[in-house]
Every structure is written in C-alpha cells, then in structure tokens.
mmCIF file with all atom_site columns, C-alpha atoms in Angstrom:
data_model
loop_
_atom_site.group_PDB
_atom_site.id
_atom_site.type_symbol
_atom_site.label_atom_id
_atom_site.label_alt_id
_atom_site.label_comp_id
_atom_site.label_asym_id
_atom_site.label_entity_id
_atom_site.label_seq_id
_atom_site.pdbx_PDB_ins_code
_atom_site.Cartn_x
_atom_site.Cartn_y
_atom_site.Cartn_z
_atom_site.occupancy
_atom_site.B_iso_or_equiv
_atom_site.pdbx_formal_charge
_atom_site.auth_seq_id
_atom_site.auth_comp_id
_atom_site.auth_asym_id
_atom_site.auth_atom_id
_atom_site.pdbx_PDB_model_num
ATOM 1   C CA . MET A 1 1   ? 13.464  9.450   0.323   1.00 48.00 ? 1   MET A CA 1
ATOM 2   C CA . HIS A 1 2   ? 10.153  10.670  -1.146  1.00 44.00 ? 2   HIS A CA 1
ATOM 3   C CA . LEU A 1 3   ? 6.875   10.209  0.662   1.00 44.00 ? 3   LEU A CA 1
ATOM 4   C CA . PHE A 1 4   ? 3.559   11.400  -0.754  1.00 42.00 ? 4   PHE A CA 1
ATOM 5   C CA . ILE A 1 5   ? 0.540   12.652  1.023   1.00 40.00 ? 5   ILE A CA 1
ATOM 6   C CA . THR A 1 6   ? -1.851  9.796   1.483   1.00 44.00 ? 6   THR A CA 1
ATOM 7   C CA . LEU A 1 7   ? -5.412  9.449   0.318   1.00 44.00 ? 7   LEU A CA 1
ATOM 8   C CA . LEU A 1 8   ? -8.201  8.294   2.578   1.00 44.00 ? 8   LEU A CA 1
ATOM 9   C CA . LEU A 1 9   ? -11.534 7.703   0.925   1.00 42.00 ? 9   LEU A CA 1
ATOM 10  C CA . PRO A 1 10  ? -14.724 6.346   2.223   1.00 37.00 ? 10  PRO A CA 1
ATOM 11  C CA . LEU A 1 11  ? -16.088 3.951   -0.452  1.00 33.00 ? 11  LEU A CA 1
ATOM 12  C CA . PHE A 1 12  ? -19.395 2.008   -0.666  1.00 28.00 ? 12  PHE A CA 1
ATOM 13  C CA . SER A 1 13  ? -20.229 -0.544  -3.329  1.00 27.00 ? 13  SER A CA 1
ATOM 14  C CA . LEU A 1 14  ? -20.950 -4.175  -4.224  1.00 25.00 ? 14  LEU A CA 1
ATOM 15  C CA . SER A 1 15  ? -19.287 -6.336  -6.778  1.00 26.00 ? 15  SER A CA 1
ATOM 16  C CA . SER A 1 16  ? -17.542 -9.534  -7.553  1.00 26.00 ? 16  SER A CA 1
ATOM 17  C CA . ALA A 1 17  ? -15.169 -11.463 -9.974  1.00 27.00 ? 17  ALA A CA 1
ATOM 18  C CA . ALA A 1 18  ? -11.721 -10.402 -11.335 1.00 29.00 ? 18  ALA A CA 1
ATOM 19  C CA . PRO A 1 19  ? -8.498  -11.840 -12.809 1.00 27.00 ? 19  PRO A CA 1
ATOM 20  C CA . ALA A 1 20  ? -6.173  -14.022 -10.855 1.00 29.00 ? 20  ALA A CA 1
ATOM 21  C CA . PRO A 1 21  ? -3.526  -12.086 -8.708  1.00 31.00 ? 21  PRO A CA 1
ATOM 22  C CA . VAL A 1 22  ? 0.024   -11.625 -9.708  1.00 33.00 ? 22  VAL A CA 1
ATOM 23  C CA . HIS A 1 23  ? 2.550   -12.779 -7.107  1.00 36.00 ? 23  HIS A CA 1
ATOM 24  C CA . ALA A 1 24  ? 5.738   -10.936 -6.239  1.00 40.00 ? 24  ALA A CA 1
ATOM 25  C CA . SER A 1 25  ? 8.963   -13.100 -6.225  1.00 41.00 ? 25  SER A CA 1
ATOM 26  C CA . GLY A 1 26  ? 12.342  -13.203 -4.637  1.00 54.00 ? 26  GLY A CA 1
ATOM 27  C CA . ALA A 1 27  ? 13.698  -10.018 -2.908  1.00 67.00 ? 27  ALA A CA 1
ATOM 28  C CA . SER A 1 28  ? 10.537  -8.031  -3.577  1.00 75.00 ? 28  SER A CA 1
ATOM 29  C CA . ALA A 1 29  ? 8.388   -10.554 -1.904  1.00 83.00 ? 29  ALA A CA 1
ATOM 30  C CA . SER A 1 30  ? 10.812  -10.668 1.043   1.00 92.00 ? 30  SER A CA 1
ATOM 31  C CA . MET A 1 31  ? 10.880  -6.824  1.329   1.00 96.00 ? 31  MET A CA 1
ATOM 32  C CA . SER A 1 32  ? 7.018   -6.668  1.024   1.00 97.00 ? 32  SER A CA 1
ATOM 33  C CA . ALA A 1 33  ? 6.819   -9.175  3.923   1.00 97.00 ? 33  ALA A CA 1
ATOM 34  C CA . ASP A 1 34  ? 9.218   -7.186  5.986   1.00 98.00 ? 34  ASP A CA 1
ATOM 35  C CA . ILE A 1 35  ? 7.208   -3.985  5.435   1.00 98.00 ? 35  ILE A CA 1
ATOM 36  C CA . LEU A 1 36  ? 4.027   -5.765  6.594   1.00 98.00 ? 36  LEU A CA 1
ATOM 37  C CA . ARG A 1 37  ? 5.805   -7.211  9.539   1.00 98.00 ? 37  ARG A CA 1
ATOM 38  C CA . TYR A 1 38  ? 7.034   -3.724  10.603  1.00 98.00 ? 38  TYR A CA 1
ATOM 39  C CA . VAL A 1 39  ? 3.586   -2.170  10.036  1.00 98.00 ? 39  VAL A CA 1
ATOM 40  C CA . ASN A 1 40  ? 1.991   -4.876  12.128  1.00 98.00 ? 40  ASN A CA 1
ATOM 41  C CA . ALA A 1 41  ? 4.501   -4.619  14.836  1.00 98.00 ? 41  ALA A CA 1
ATOM 42  C CA . HIS A 1 42  ? 3.687   -0.898  15.167  1.00 98.00 ? 42  HIS A CA 1
ATOM 43  C CA . ARG A 1 43  ? -0.032  -1.612  15.111  1.00 98.00 ? 43  ARG A CA 1
ATOM 44  C CA . ARG A 1 44  ? 0.351   -4.204  17.950  1.00 98.00 ? 44  ARG A CA 1
ATOM 45  C CA . SER A 1 45  ? 2.313   -1.637  19.991  1.00 98.00 ? 45  SER A CA 1
ATOM 46  C CA . LYS A 1 46  ? -0.784  0.590   19.724  1.00 98.00 ? 46  LYS A CA 1
ATOM 47  C CA . GLY A 1 47  ? -3.180  -2.197  20.638  1.00 98.00 ? 47  GLY A CA 1
ATOM 48  C CA . LEU A 1 48  ? -4.421  -2.567  17.152  1.00 98.00 ? 48  LEU A CA 1
ATOM 49  C CA . LYS A 1 49  ? -5.238  -5.769  15.195  1.00 98.00 ? 49  LYS A CA 1
ATOM 50  C CA . PRO A 1 50  ? -2.659  -6.789  12.558  1.00 98.00 ? 50  PRO A CA 1
ATOM 51  C CA . LEU A 1 51  ? -3.501  -6.177  8.937   1.00 98.00 ? 51  LEU A CA 1
ATOM 52  C CA . GLN A 1 52  ? -4.016  -9.359  6.779   1.00 98.00 ? 52  GLN A CA 1
ATOM 53  C CA . ALA A 1 53  ? -2.033  -9.450  3.553   1.00 98.00 ? 53  ALA A CA 1
ATOM 54  C CA . ASN A 1 54  ? -4.182  -9.984  0.494   1.00 98.00 ? 54  ASN A CA 1
ATOM 55  C CA . SER A 1 55  ? -2.508  -11.164 -2.754  1.00 97.00 ? 55  SER A CA 1
ATOM 56  C CA . PHE A 1 56  ? -4.972  -9.449  -5.125  1.00 98.00 ? 56  PHE A CA 1
ATOM 57  C CA . ILE A 1 57  ? -4.499  -6.069  -3.312  1.00 98.00 ? 57  ILE A CA 1
ATOM 58  C CA . SER A 1 58  ? -0.778  -6.648  -3.473  1.00 98.00 ? 58  SER A CA 1
ATOM 59  C CA . SER A 1 59  ? -1.006  -7.291  -7.266  1.00 98.00 ? 59  SER A CA 1
ATOM 60  C CA . VAL A 1 60  ? -2.847  -3.873  -7.624  1.00 98.00 ? 60  VAL A CA 1
ATOM 61  C CA . ALA A 1 61  ? -0.263  -2.215  -5.485  1.00 98.00 ? 61  ALA A CA 1
ATOM 62  C CA . LEU A 1 62  ? 2.543   -3.757  -7.535  1.00 98.00 ? 62  LEU A CA 1
ATOM 63  C CA . GLY A 1 63  ? 1.006   -2.480  -10.761 1.00 98.00 ? 63  GLY A CA 1
ATOM 64  C CA . HIS A 1 64  ? 0.952   1.000   -9.428  1.00 97.00 ? 64  HIS A CA 1
ATOM 65  C CA . SER A 1 65  ? 4.635   0.812   -8.291  1.00 97.00 ? 65  SER A CA 1
ATOM 66  C CA . ARG A 1 66  ? 5.510   -0.498  -11.727 1.00 97.00 ? 66  ARG A CA 1
ATOM 67  C CA . ASP A 1 67  ? 3.624   2.271   -13.499 1.00 97.00 ? 67  ASP A CA 1
ATOM 68  C CA . MET A 1 68  ? 5.435   4.854   -11.337 1.00 96.00 ? 68  MET A CA 1
ATOM 69  C CA . LEU A 1 69  ? 8.812   3.269   -12.077 1.00 96.00 ? 69  LEU A CA 1
ATOM 70  C CA . ALA A 1 70  ? 8.114   3.127   -15.907 1.00 95.00 ? 70  ALA A CA 1
ATOM 71  C CA . GLY A 1 71  ? 6.772   6.716   -15.840 1.00 94.00 ? 71  GLY A CA 1
ATOM 72  C CA . ARG A 1 72  ? 3.284   5.749   -16.996 1.00 96.00 ? 72  ARG A CA 1
ATOM 73  C CA . THR A 1 73  ? 1.984   7.656   -14.101 1.00 95.00 ? 73  THR A CA 1
ATOM 74  C CA . PRO A 1 74  ? 3.699   10.239  -11.865 1.00 88.00 ? 74  PRO A CA 1
ATOM 75  C CA . PHE A 1 75  ? 4.856   9.450   -8.335  1.00 89.00 ? 75  PHE A CA 1
ATOM 76  C CA . GLY A 1 76  ? 1.796   9.852   -6.158  1.00 90.00 ? 76  GLY A CA 1
ATOM 77  C CA . HIS A 1 77  ? -1.865  8.710   -6.160  1.00 92.00 ? 77  HIS A CA 1
ATOM 78  C CA . ASP A 1 78  ? -3.028  9.274   -9.700  1.00 88.00 ? 78  ASP A CA 1
ATOM 79  C CA . GLY A 1 79  ? -5.462  6.516   -10.492 1.00 92.00 ? 79  GLY A CA 1
ATOM 80  C CA . PHE A 1 80  ? -6.245  5.653   -6.856  1.00 96.00 ? 80  PHE A CA 1
ATOM 81  C CA . ARG A 1 81  ? -10.018 5.275   -7.479  1.00 96.00 ? 81  ARG A CA 1
ATOM 82  C CA . GLY A 1 82  ? -9.442  3.019   -10.352 1.00 96.00 ? 82  GLY A CA 1
ATOM 83  C CA . ARG A 1 83  ? -7.197  0.827   -8.223  1.00 97.00 ? 83  ARG A CA 1
ATOM 84  C CA . ILE A 1 84  ? -9.893  0.591   -5.538  1.00 97.00 ? 84  ILE A CA 1
ATOM 85  C CA . ASP A 1 85  ? -12.559 -0.142  -8.152  1.00 96.00 ? 85  ASP A CA 1
ATOM 86  C CA . ARG A 1 86  ? -10.476 -3.125  -9.420  1.00 97.00 ? 86  ARG A CA 1
ATOM 87  C CA . ILE A 1 87  ? -10.075 -4.397  -5.770  1.00 98.00 ? 87  ILE A CA 1
ATOM 88  C CA . ARG A 1 88  ? -13.876 -3.924  -5.111  1.00 97.00 ? 88  ARG A CA 1
ATOM 89  C CA . LYS A 1 89  ? -14.732 -5.898  -8.247  1.00 97.00 ? 89  LYS A CA 1
ATOM 90  C CA . HIS A 1 90  ? -12.595 -8.750  -7.044  1.00 96.00 ? 90  HIS A CA 1
ATOM 91  C CA . LEU A 1 91  ? -13.313 -8.641  -3.295  1.00 95.00 ? 91  LEU A CA 1
ATOM 92  C CA . GLY A 1 92  ? -16.666 -7.114  -3.044  1.00 95.00 ? 92  GLY A CA 1
ATOM 93  C CA . PRO A 1 93  ? -17.744 -4.218  -0.722  1.00 94.00 ? 93  PRO A CA 1
ATOM 94  C CA . ILE A 1 94  ? -15.051 -1.861  0.527   1.00 94.00 ? 94  ILE A CA 1
ATOM 95  C CA . ARG A 1 95  ? -16.108 0.728   3.107   1.00 94.00 ? 95  ARG A CA 1
ATOM 96  C CA . MET A 1 96  ? -12.920 2.612   3.222   1.00 96.00 ? 96  MET A CA 1
ATOM 97  C CA . ALA A 1 97  ? -9.444  2.624   1.520   1.00 97.00 ? 97  ALA A CA 1
ATOM 98  C CA . ALA A 1 98  ? -6.242  4.388   1.740   1.00 97.00 ? 98  ALA A CA 1
ATOM 99  C CA . GLU A 1 99  ? -2.834  4.261   0.096   1.00 97.00 ? 99  GLU A CA 1
ATOM 100 C CA . ASN A 1 100 ? 0.748   5.092   1.127   1.00 98.00 ? 100 ASN A CA 1
ATOM 101 C CA . VAL A 1 101 ? 3.497   5.558   -1.493  1.00 97.00 ? 101 VAL A CA 1
ATOM 102 C CA . ALA A 1 102 ? 7.241   6.105   -1.178  1.00 97.00 ? 102 ALA A CA 1
ATOM 103 C CA . SER A 1 103 ? 10.318  6.107   -3.391  1.00 96.00 ? 103 SER A CA 1
ATOM 104 C CA . GLY A 1 104 ? 13.965  5.871   -2.892  1.00 96.00 ? 104 GLY A CA 1
ATOM 105 C CA . PRO A 1 105 ? 16.812  3.390   -2.377  1.00 96.00 ? 105 PRO A CA 1
ATOM 106 C CA . MET A 1 106 ? 15.430  2.397   1.018   1.00 95.00 ? 106 MET A CA 1
ATOM 107 C CA . SER A 1 107 ? 15.104  -0.768  3.226   1.00 97.00 ? 107 SER A CA 1
ATOM 108 C CA . ALA A 1 108 ? 11.761  -1.989  4.454   1.00 97.00 ? 108 ALA A CA 1
ATOM 109 C CA . ARG A 1 109 ? 12.541  -0.473  7.850   1.00 98.00 ? 109 ARG A CA 1
ATOM 110 C CA . GLU A 1 110 ? 13.415  2.889   6.358   1.00 97.00 ? 110 GLU A CA 1
ATOM 111 C CA . VAL A 1 111 ? 10.134  2.982   4.404   1.00 97.00 ? 111 VAL A CA 1
ATOM 112 C CA . VAL A 1 112 ? 7.980   2.171   7.387   1.00 98.00 ? 112 VAL A CA 1
ATOM 113 C CA . ASP A 1 113 ? 9.890   4.636   9.540   1.00 97.00 ? 113 ASP A CA 1
ATOM 114 C CA . GLY A 1 114 ? 9.419   7.332   6.974   1.00 97.00 ? 114 GLY A CA 1
ATOM 115 C CA . TRP A 1 115 ? 5.675   6.730   6.934   1.00 97.00 ? 115 TRP A CA 1
ATOM 116 C CA . LEU A 1 116 ? 5.425   6.598   10.650  1.00 98.00 ? 116 LEU A CA 1
ATOM 117 C CA . HIS A 1 117 ? 7.126   10.056  10.826  1.00 97.00 ? 117 HIS A CA 1
ATOM 118 C CA . SER A 1 118 ? 4.470   11.537  8.547   1.00 96.00 ? 118 SER A CA 1
ATOM 119 C CA . PRO A 1 119 ? 1.047   12.216  10.157  1.00 95.00 ? 119 PRO A CA 1
ATOM 120 C CA . GLY A 1 120 ? -1.015  11.179  7.100   1.00 95.00 ? 120 GLY A CA 1
ATOM 121 C CA . HIS A 1 121 ? 0.869   8.026   6.439   1.00 96.00 ? 121 HIS A CA 1
ATOM 122 C CA . ARG A 1 122 ? 0.806   7.194   10.071  1.00 97.00 ? 122 ARG A CA 1
ATOM 123 C CA . ARG A 1 123 ? -2.919  7.657   10.289  1.00 97.00 ? 123 ARG A CA 1
ATOM 124 C CA . ASN A 1 124 ? -3.284  5.113   7.378   1.00 97.00 ? 124 ASN A CA 1
ATOM 125 C CA . ILE A 1 125 ? -1.065  2.595   9.192   1.00 98.00 ? 125 ILE A CA 1
ATOM 126 C CA . GLU A 1 126 ? -2.941  2.972   12.365  1.00 98.00 ? 126 GLU A CA 1
ATOM 127 C CA . GLY A 1 127 ? -6.335  3.172   10.785  1.00 98.00 ? 127 GLY A CA 1
ATOM 128 C CA . ASP A 1 128 ? -9.367  0.901   11.043  1.00 97.00 ? 128 ASP A CA 1
ATOM 129 C CA . PHE A 1 129 ? -8.397  -1.308  8.133   1.00 98.00 ? 129 PHE A CA 1
ATOM 130 C CA . THR A 1 130 ? -8.403  -5.061  7.945   1.00 98.00 ? 130 THR A CA 1
ATOM 131 C CA . LEU A 1 131 ? -6.613  -5.919  4.651   1.00 98.00 ? 131 LEU A CA 1
ATOM 132 C CA . THR A 1 132 ? -3.496  -4.581  2.941   1.00 98.00 ? 132 THR A CA 1
ATOM 133 C CA . GLY A 1 133 ? -1.407  -5.204  -0.141  1.00 98.00 ? 133 GLY A CA 1
ATOM 134 C CA . ILE A 1 134 ? 2.137   -4.087  -0.739  1.00 98.00 ? 134 ILE A CA 1
ATOM 135 C CA . GLY A 1 135 ? 3.891   -3.854  -4.069  1.00 98.00 ? 135 GLY A CA 1
ATOM 136 C CA . LEU A 1 136 ? 7.349   -2.558  -4.900  1.00 97.00 ? 136 LEU A CA 1
ATOM 137 C CA . ALA A 1 137 ? 9.227   -2.031  -8.205  1.00 97.00 ? 137 ALA A CA 1
ATOM 138 C CA . LYS A 1 138 ? 12.924  -1.612  -8.258  1.00 95.00 ? 138 LYS A CA 1
ATOM 139 C CA . ARG A 1 139 ? 15.166  -0.067  -11.004 1.00 92.00 ? 139 ARG A CA 1
ATOM 140 C CA . ARG A 1 140 ? 18.639  -1.375  -11.776 1.00 92.00 ? 140 ARG A CA 1
ATOM 141 C CA . ASP A 1 141 ? 20.119  1.834   -10.200 1.00 93.00 ? 141 ASP A CA 1
ATOM 142 C CA . GLY A 1 142 ? 18.514  0.916   -6.764  1.00 92.00 ? 142 GLY A CA 1
ATOM 143 C CA . MET A 1 143 ? 15.605  3.272   -6.877  1.00 94.00 ? 143 MET A CA 1
ATOM 144 C CA . ILE A 1 144 ? 12.446  1.590   -5.489  1.00 97.00 ? 144 ILE A CA 1
ATOM 145 C CA . TYR A 1 145 ? 8.843   2.609   -5.749  1.00 97.00 ? 145 TYR A CA 1
ATOM 146 C CA . PHE A 1 146 ? 6.625   1.371   -2.976  1.00 98.00 ? 146 PHE A CA 1
ATOM 147 C CA . THR A 1 147 ? 2.847   1.251   -2.679  1.00 98.00 ? 147 THR A CA 1
ATOM 148 C CA . GLN A 1 148 ? 0.774   0.023   0.261   1.00 98.00 ? 148 GLN A CA 1
ATOM 149 C CA . ILE A 1 149 ? -2.949  -0.120  -0.120  1.00 98.00 ? 149 ILE A CA 1
ATOM 150 C CA . PHE A 1 150 ? -5.302  -0.407  3.015   1.00 98.00 ? 150 PHE A CA 1
ATOM 151 C CA . THR A 1 151 ? -8.921  -1.555  2.841   1.00 98.00 ? 151 THR A CA 1
ATOM 152 C CA . ARG A 1 152 ? -11.830 -2.299  5.147   1.00 95.00 ? 152 ARG A CA 1
#
C-alpha cells in the first residue's frame, strides 16, 4: 500500500460553468461509496458532520486516478491546483481544498484505515470540509489508484 502526503491549500476565488460530470460505474462506484461511508462513519465518531458526495468533484478525482494509472502523471499530487481550478470553475468559490491519494490492491476499508493511520491524511478526513469526491482507477493486475478530494 502506498499513501502520499496530502496537500491542504487555502483557496479564494469566484467562478462558474463547466462540463457535465463523468459518473463511475459498477464496482468502482460501489467501492467509492464504501470509502465515503467509512470516512463519514469516522467523522461521525468524532462529532463531525458527514461529507456530501459531489459528482463533479468525483469526476475530477477519477481523472487524476486514471492519469496516475496510465503514467501520465506520477503517483502523488502533481496538478492539484489545476484540479481545484476546474472544480472552482464548476462549483464557484472554494475556501479550502485538500487531497488524499493511495495506491495498491486494497479494499475500501484498507484505504480508509491507511489514511486514518497517517496524520496528514487523517487531518484531511477530519477537516472542516463539506464536499468530497472520490475516484479510483483499477488495472487488470488488481492495482488501484485512489483519489479523494475535499473542499469547503
């Protein structure tokens, strides 16, 4: 399992309009829903409000996972500001954003457990965010690249 140190950036801007979101299907959608369920269960255990899933943020996260899988970008956070700019153009003002990534042949529970055992990833999961998007891309050999984006 590989986890990457997360980014947490304060962001300020106004914008609107963007393309329609891409929706995950089948097992990927189910695993993304499980990740959100585990993340929100942890947040509830800490007295925090659950994160709301956003399909456009998920499409951006999916794009990053696919880019890592295809080798178009290295595993990590390269292009994070660009992803947030795309989200801002679609959703409007974003005050803060963060991202967790992971890779490996893991279950949803294993991904979330790994993030919760890493101080930076845990800080994002427990952060003062309201929206999230999760995207994952899987190779035929079982390797999966995970991206979770958090915004407020």
